[in-house]
Amino acid sequence: NSGRAMVTDFGIARVAEAAPLTMTGQVLGSVHYMSPEQVSGDPLDGRSDLYSLGVVAYQTLSGRLPFDNESASAVIVAHVTKAAPSLATVAPQLPPALVSVVDACLAKSPDARYAAVVALARALDEAWNGGAGGVFSPPLLSERQAKAVWQRAADLQAATASHPAPAVSPLSAD
């Protein structure tokens, strides 16, 4: 009823295939939302978070991830080597100004993204209220759809709780 979106973390970032990656490469996080610099081990700043937020926006607005594959390693490689398909190609009904904002968040180079979240917020406000295509009014979820989303989240939480993270052995004196 508030007209606001709620972003939550259900703690479901574990991907079975990614487990070996965390042992040697120290890749931490959900592979679908990792920035190219995070994958590459380059220095991180707020622009890395803007990339991840761009993935969330892409998925929210189109129902698809920009990079998806059954193989976690293929998703990781795509984040570094492939340009994300423009949001316009999978959600052509969206206003071009909003598409432009999301596409900018998914730029491979941090320098090509918004410098800070304040700049992103301004761009979103302009795209939402005054950008090309006018005011954007997305459809709201029905009560049935909202309940289905919450049930799926609860199911995923229950499933991941039954698979604890692998134990880490302490270093030996040797």
CSV table of N, CA and C in Angstrom, one decimal, residues 28-131:
chain,number,residue,atom,x,y,z
A,28,LEU,N,33.3,-14.9,-3.1
A,28,LEU,CA,32.2,-14.9,-2.2
A,28,LEU,C,31.1,-14.1,-2.7
A,29,GLY,N,29.9,-14.6,-2.6
A,29,GLY,CA,28.7,-13.8,-3.1
A,29,GLY,C,28.0,-14.7,-4.1
A,30,SER,N,26.8,-14.2,-4.5
A,30,SER,CA,26.0,-14.8,-5.5
A,30,SER,C,26.6,-14.5,-6.9
A,31,VAL,N,26.9,-15.5,-7.7
A,31,VAL,CA,27.6,-15.3,-9.0
A,31,VAL,C,26.7,-14.4,-9.9
A,32,HIS,N,25.4,-14.5,-9.8
A,32,HIS,CA,24.6,-13.7,-10.7
A,32,HIS,C,24.6,-12.2,-10.5
A,33,TYR,N,25.1,-11.8,-9.4
A,33,TYR,CA,25.1,-10.4,-9.0
A,33,TYR,C,26.5,-9.8,-8.8
A,34,MET,N,27.5,-10.5,-9.1
A,34,MET,CA,28.9,-10.1,-8.9
A,34,MET,C,29.3,-9.1,-10.0
A,35,SER,N,30.0,-8.1,-9.6
A,35,SER,CA,30.5,-7.1,-10.6
A,35,SER,C,31.8,-7.7,-11.3
A,36,PRO,N,32.1,-7.2,-12.5
A,36,PRO,CA,33.3,-7.7,-13.2
A,36,PRO,C,34.6,-7.5,-12.3
A,37,GLU,N,34.7,-6.4,-11.6
A,37,GLU,CA,35.9,-6.2,-10.8
A,37,GLU,C,35.9,-7.1,-9.6
A,38,GLN,N,34.8,-7.5,-9.1
A,38,GLN,CA,34.7,-8.4,-8.0
A,38,GLN,C,35.2,-9.8,-8.4
A,39,VAL,N,34.8,-10.2,-9.6
A,39,VAL,CA,35.2,-11.5,-10.2
A,39,VAL,C,36.7,-11.4,-10.5
A,40,SER,N,37.2,-10.3,-11.0
A,40,SER,CA,38.6,-10.2,-11.4
A,40,SER,C,39.6,-10.0,-10.2
A,41,GLY,N,39.0,-9.7,-9.0
A,41,GLY,CA,39.9,-9.4,-7.9
A,41,GLY,C,40.4,-8.0,-7.9
A,42,ASP,N,39.8,-7.1,-8.6
A,42,ASP,CA,40.3,-5.7,-8.7
A,42,ASP,C,39.7,-5.0,-7.5
A,43,PRO,N,40.3,-3.8,-7.2
A,43,PRO,CA,39.8,-3.0,-6.1
A,43,PRO,C,38.3,-2.7,-6.3
A,44,LEU,N,37.6,-2.7,-5.2
A,44,LEU,CA,36.1,-2.5,-5.2
A,44,LEU,C,35.8,-1.2,-4.5
A,45,ASP,N,34.7,-0.5,-5.0
A,45,ASP,CA,34.2,0.6,-4.3
A,45,ASP,C,32.7,0.6,-4.6
A,46,GLY,N,32.0,1.7,-4.3
A,46,GLY,CA,30.5,1.7,-4.4
A,46,GLY,C,30.0,1.4,-5.8
A,47,ARG,N,30.8,1.7,-6.8
A,47,ARG,CA,30.4,1.4,-8.2
A,47,ARG,C,30.2,-0.1,-8.4
A,48,SER,N,30.9,-0.9,-7.6
A,48,SER,CA,30.6,-2.4,-7.7
A,48,SER,C,29.2,-2.7,-7.2
A,49,ASP,N,28.8,-2.0,-6.2
A,49,ASP,CA,27.5,-2.2,-5.6
A,49,ASP,C,26.4,-1.8,-6.6
A,50,LEU,N,26.8,-0.7,-7.4
A,50,LEU,CA,25.8,-0.2,-8.4
A,50,LEU,C,25.6,-1.2,-9.5
A,51,TYR,N,26.7,-1.9,-9.8
A,51,TYR,CA,26.6,-3.0,-10.8
A,51,TYR,C,25.6,-4.0,-10.3
A,52,SER,N,25.8,-4.5,-9.1
A,52,SER,CA,24.9,-5.5,-8.5
A,52,SER,C,23.5,-5.0,-8.5
A,53,LEU,N,23.3,-3.8,-8.1
A,53,LEU,CA,22.0,-3.2,-8.1
A,53,LEU,C,21.4,-3.1,-9.5
A,54,GLY,N,22.2,-2.9,-10.5
A,54,GLY,CA,21.8,-2.9,-11.9
A,54,GLY,C,21.3,-4.3,-12.3
A,55,VAL,N,21.9,-5.3,-11.8
A,55,VAL,CA,21.5,-6.7,-12.1
A,55,VAL,C,20.1,-6.9,-11.4
A,56,VAL,N,19.9,-6.5,-10.2
A,56,VAL,CA,18.6,-6.6,-9.5
A,56,VAL,C,17.6,-5.8,-10.3
A,57,ALA,N,17.9,-4.6,-10.7
A,57,ALA,CA,16.9,-3.8,-11.5
A,57,ALA,C,16.5,-4.5,-12.8
A,58,TYR,N,17.6,-5.0,-13.5
A,58,TYR,CA,17.4,-5.7,-14.7
A,58,TYR,C,16.4,-6.9,-14.5
A,59,GLN,N,16.7,-7.7,-13.5
A,59,GLN,CA,15.8,-8.9,-13.2
A,59,GLN,C,14.4,-8.5,-12.8
A,60,THR,N,14.3,-7.4,-12.0
A,60,THR,CA,13.0,-7.0,-11.5
A,60,THR,C,12.2,-6.4,-12.6
A,61,LEU,N,12.8,-5.7,-13.6
A,61,LEU,CA,12.0,-5.1,-14.6
A,61,LEU,C,11.8,-6.0,-15.8
A,62,SER,N,12.6,-7.0,-16.0
A,62,SER,CA,12.4,-7.9,-17.1
A,62,SER,C,12.0,-9.3,-16.8
A,63,GLY,N,12.3,-9.7,-15.6
A,63,GLY,CA,12.0,-11.1,-15.2
A,63,GLY,C,13.1,-12.0,-15.6
A,64,ARG,N,14.2,-11.5,-16.0
A,64,ARG,CA,15.4,-12.3,-16.5
A,64,ARG,C,16.7,-11.7,-15.9
A,65,LEU,N,17.7,-12.5,-15.7
A,65,LEU,CA,19.0,-12.1,-15.4
A,65,LEU,C,19.8,-11.7,-16.6
A,66,PRO,N,20.7,-10.7,-16.5
A,66,PRO,CA,21.4,-10.4,-17.7
A,66,PRO,C,22.4,-11.5,-18.1
A,67,PHE,N,22.9,-12.3,-17.2
A,67,PHE,CA,23.7,-13.5,-17.5
A,67,PHE,C,23.2,-14.6,-16.7
A,68,ASP,N,22.8,-15.7,-17.3
A,68,ASP,CA,22.3,-16.9,-16.6
A,68,ASP,C,22.9,-18.1,-17.3
A,69,ASN,N,23.2,-19.1,-16.6
A,69,ASN,CA,23.7,-20.4,-17.1
A,69,ASN,C,23.6,-21.4,-16.0
A,70,GLU,N,23.5,-22.7,-16.3
A,70,GLU,CA,23.5,-23.7,-15.3
A,70,GLU,C,24.9,-23.8,-14.6
A,71,SER,N,25.9,-23.3,-15.2
A,71,SER,CA,27.3,-23.4,-14.7
A,71,SER,C,27.6,-22.0,-14.0
A,72,ALA,N,27.9,-22.1,-12.8
A,72,ALA,CA,28.3,-20.9,-12.0
A,72,ALA,C,29.5,-20.2,-12.7
A,73,SER,N,30.5,-21.0,-13.1
A,73,SER,CA,31.7,-20.5,-13.7
A,73,SER,C,31.4,-19.8,-15.0
A,74,ALA,N,30.4,-20.2,-15.8
A,74,ALA,CA,30.0,-19.6,-17.0
A,74,ALA,C,29.4,-18.2,-16.7
A,75,VAL,N,28.6,-18.1,-15.7
A,75,VAL,CA,28.0,-16.8,-15.3
A,75,VAL,C,29.1,-15.8,-14.9
A,76,ILE,N,30.1,-16.3,-14.1
A,76,ILE,CA,31.2,-15.5,-13.7
A,76,ILE,C,32.0,-15.0,-14.9
A,77,VAL,N,32.3,-15.8,-15.8
A,77,VAL,CA,33.1,-15.4,-17.0
A,77,VAL,C,32.3,-14.4,-17.8
A,78,ALA,N,31.0,-14.6,-17.9
A,78,ALA,CA,30.1,-13.7,-18.7
A,78,ALA,C,30.2,-12.3,-18.1
A,79,HIS,N,30.1,-12.2,-16.8
A,79,HIS,CA,30.2,-10.9,-16.1
A,79,HIS,C,31.4,-10.1,-16.5
A,80,VAL,N,32.5,-10.8,-16.8
A,80,VAL,CA,33.8,-10.1,-17.1
A,80,VAL,C,33.9,-9.9,-18.6
A,81,THR,N,33.5,-10.8,-19.4
A,81,THR,CA,33.8,-10.8,-20.8
A,81,THR,C,32.7,-10.4,-21.8
A,82,LYS,N,31.4,-10.4,-21.4
A,82,LYS,CA,30.3,-10.1,-22.3
A,82,LYS,C,29.6,-8.9,-21.8
A,83,ALA,N,29.2,-8.1,-22.8
A,83,ALA,CA,28.3,-7.0,-22.5
A,83,ALA,C,26.9,-7.5,-22.1
A,84,ALA,N,26.3,-6.9,-21.1
A,84,ALA,CA,25.0,-7.3,-20.8
A,84,ALA,C,24.0,-6.9,-21.9
A,85,PRO,N,23.1,-7.8,-22.3
A,85,PRO,CA,22.1,-7.3,-23.3
A,85,PRO,C,21.3,-6.2,-22.8
A,86,SER,N,21.1,-5.2,-23.6
A,86,SER,CA,20.3,-4.0,-23.2
A,86,SER,C,19.0,-4.5,-22.6
A,87,LEU,N,18.6,-3.8,-21.6
A,87,LEU,CA,17.3,-4.1,-21.0
A,87,LEU,C,16.2,-3.9,-22.0
A,88,ALA,N,16.4,-3.0,-23.0
A,88,ALA,CA,15.4,-2.8,-24.0
A,88,ALA,C,15.1,-4.0,-24.9
A,89,THR,N,16.1,-4.9,-25.0
A,89,THR,CA,16.0,-6.1,-25.8
A,89,THR,C,15.1,-7.1,-25.2
A,90,VAL,N,15.0,-7.1,-23.8
A,90,VAL,CA,14.1,-8.1,-23.1
A,90,VAL,C,12.9,-7.5,-22.5
A,91,ALA,N,12.8,-6.2,-22.4
A,91,ALA,CA,11.7,-5.5,-21.9
A,91,ALA,C,11.4,-4.2,-22.7
A,92,PRO,N,11.0,-4.4,-24.0
A,92,PRO,CA,10.9,-3.2,-24.9
A,92,PRO,C,9.8,-2.2,-24.4
A,93,GLN,N,8.9,-2.6,-23.5
A,93,GLN,CA,7.8,-1.7,-23.1
A,93,GLN,C,8.3,-0.7,-22.1
A,94,LEU,N,9.5,-0.8,-21.6
A,94,LEU,CA,10.0,0.2,-20.6
A,94,LEU,C,10.4,1.5,-21.3
A,95,PRO,N,10.3,2.6,-20.5
A,95,PRO,CA,10.7,3.9,-21.1
A,95,PRO,C,12.2,3.9,-21.3
A,96,PRO,N,12.6,4.4,-22.5
A,96,PRO,CA,14.1,4.5,-22.8
A,96,PRO,C,14.9,5.1,-21.7
A,97,ALA,N,14.5,6.1,-21.1
A,97,ALA,CA,15.3,6.8,-20.0
A,97,ALA,C,15.6,5.8,-18.9
A,98,LEU,N,14.6,5.0,-18.5
A,98,LEU,CA,14.8,4.0,-17.4
A,98,LEU,C,15.8,2.9,-17.9
A,99,VAL,N,15.6,2.4,-19.1
A,99,VAL,CA,16.5,1.5,-19.7
A,99,VAL,C,17.9,2.0,-19.7
A,100,SER,N,18.1,3.2,-20.0
A,100,SER,CA,19.4,3.8,-20.1
A,100,SER,C,20.1,3.8,-18.7
A,101,VAL,N,19.3,4.1,-17.7
A,101,VAL,CA,19.9,4.1,-16.3
A,101,VAL,C,20.4,2.7,-15.9
A,102,VAL,N,19.5,1.7,-16.2
A,102,VAL,CA,19.9,0.3,-15.8
A,102,VAL,C,21.1,-0.2,-16.6
A,103,ASP,N,21.0,0.1,-17.9
A,103,ASP,CA,22.2,-0.3,-18.8
A,103,ASP,C,23.5,0.4,-18.3
A,104,ALA,N,23.4,1.6,-17.9
A,104,ALA,CA,24.6,2.3,-17.4
A,104,ALA,C,25.2,1.6,-16.1
A,105,CYS,N,24.3,1.1,-15.3
A,105,CYS,CA,24.7,0.4,-14.1
A,105,CYS,C,25.5,-0.9,-14.4
A,106,LEU,N,25.2,-1.5,-15.6
A,106,LEU,CA,25.8,-2.7,-16.0
A,106,LEU,C,27.0,-2.6,-16.9
A,107,ALA,N,27.5,-1.4,-16.9
A,107,ALA,CA,28.7,-1.2,-17.7
A,107,ALA,C,29.9,-2.0,-17.1
A,108,LYS,N,30.7,-2.6,-18.0
A,108,LYS,CA,31.8,-3.4,-17.5
A,108,LYS,C,32.8,-2.6,-16.7
A,109,SER,N,33.1,-1.4,-17.1
A,109,SER,CA,34.1,-0.5,-16.4
A,109,SER,C,33.4,0.3,-15.4
A,110,PRO,N,33.9,0.3,-14.1
A,110,PRO,CA,33.4,1.1,-13.1
A,110,PRO,C,33.3,2.6,-13.5
A,111,ASP,N,34.3,3.0,-14.3
A,111,ASP,CA,34.3,4.4,-14.7
A,111,ASP,C,33.2,4.8,-15.6
A,112,ALA,N,32.5,3.8,-16.2
A,112,ALA,CA,31.4,4.1,-17.1
A,112,ALA,C,30.1,4.1,-16.3
A,113,ARG,N,30.1,3.7,-15.1
A,113,ARG,CA,28.9,3.6,-14.2
A,113,ARG,C,28.7,5.0,-13.5
A,114,TYR,N,27.6,5.1,-12.8
A,114,TYR,CA,27.4,6.3,-12.0
A,114,TYR,C,28.5,6.4,-10.9
A,115,ALA,N,29.0,7.6,-10.7
A,115,ALA,CA,30.1,7.7,-9.7
A,115,ALA,C,29.7,7.4,-8.3
A,116,ALA,N,28.5,7.6,-8.0
A,116,ALA,CA,28.0,7.4,-6.6
A,116,ALA,C,26.5,7.1,-6.7
A,117,VAL,N,26.0,6.6,-5.6
A,117,VAL,CA,24.5,6.3,-5.5
A,117,VAL,C,23.7,7.5,-5.6
A,118,VAL,N,24.2,8.7,-5.2
A,118,VAL,CA,23.4,9.9,-5.3
A,118,VAL,C,23.2,10.3,-6.8
A,119,ALA,N,24.2,10.0,-7.6
A,119,ALA,CA,24.0,10.3,-9.1
A,119,ALA,C,23.1,9.3,-9.7
A,120,LEU,N,23.1,8.1,-9.2
A,120,LEU,CA,22.1,7.1,-9.7
A,120,LEU,C,20.7,7.5,-9.3
A,121,ALA,N,20.6,7.9,-8.0
A,121,ALA,CA,19.2,8.3,-7.5
A,121,ALA,C,18.7,9.4,-8.4
A,122,ARG,N,19.5,10.4,-8.7
A,122,ARG,CA,19.1,11.5,-9.5
A,122,ARG,C,18.6,11.0,-10.9
A,123,ALA,N,19.4,10.2,-11.5
A,123,ALA,CA,19.1,9.7,-12.8
A,123,ALA,C,17.8,8.8,-12.8
A,124,LEU,N,17.6,8.0,-11.8
A,124,LEU,CA,16.4,7.3,-11.6
A,124,LEU,C,15.2,8.2,-11.5
A,125,ASP,N,15.3,9.2,-10.6
A,125,ASP,CA,14.2,10.2,-10.4
A,125,ASP,C,13.8,10.8,-11.7
A,126,GLU,N,14.8,11.3,-12.5
A,126,GLU,CA,14.6,11.9,-13.8
A,126,GLU,C,13.9,10.9,-14.7
A,127,ALA,N,14.4,9.7,-14.8
A,127,ALA,CA,13.9,8.7,-15.7
A,127,ALA,C,12.5,8.3,-15.3
A,128,TRP,N,12.2,8.2,-14.0
A,128,TRP,CA,10.9,7.8,-13.5
A,128,TRP,C,9.9,8.9,-13.7
A,129,ASN,N,10.3,10.2,-13.5
A,129,ASN,CA,9.3,11.2,-13.5
A,129,ASN,C,9.3,12.1,-14.7
A,130,GLY,N,10.4,12.3,-15.4
A,130,GLY,CA,10.4,13.2,-16.4
A,130,GLY,C,11.2,12.8,-17.7
A,131,GLY,N,11.7,11.6,-17.7
A,131,GLY,CA,12.5,11.2,-18.8
A,131,GLY,C,11.6,10.9,-20.0
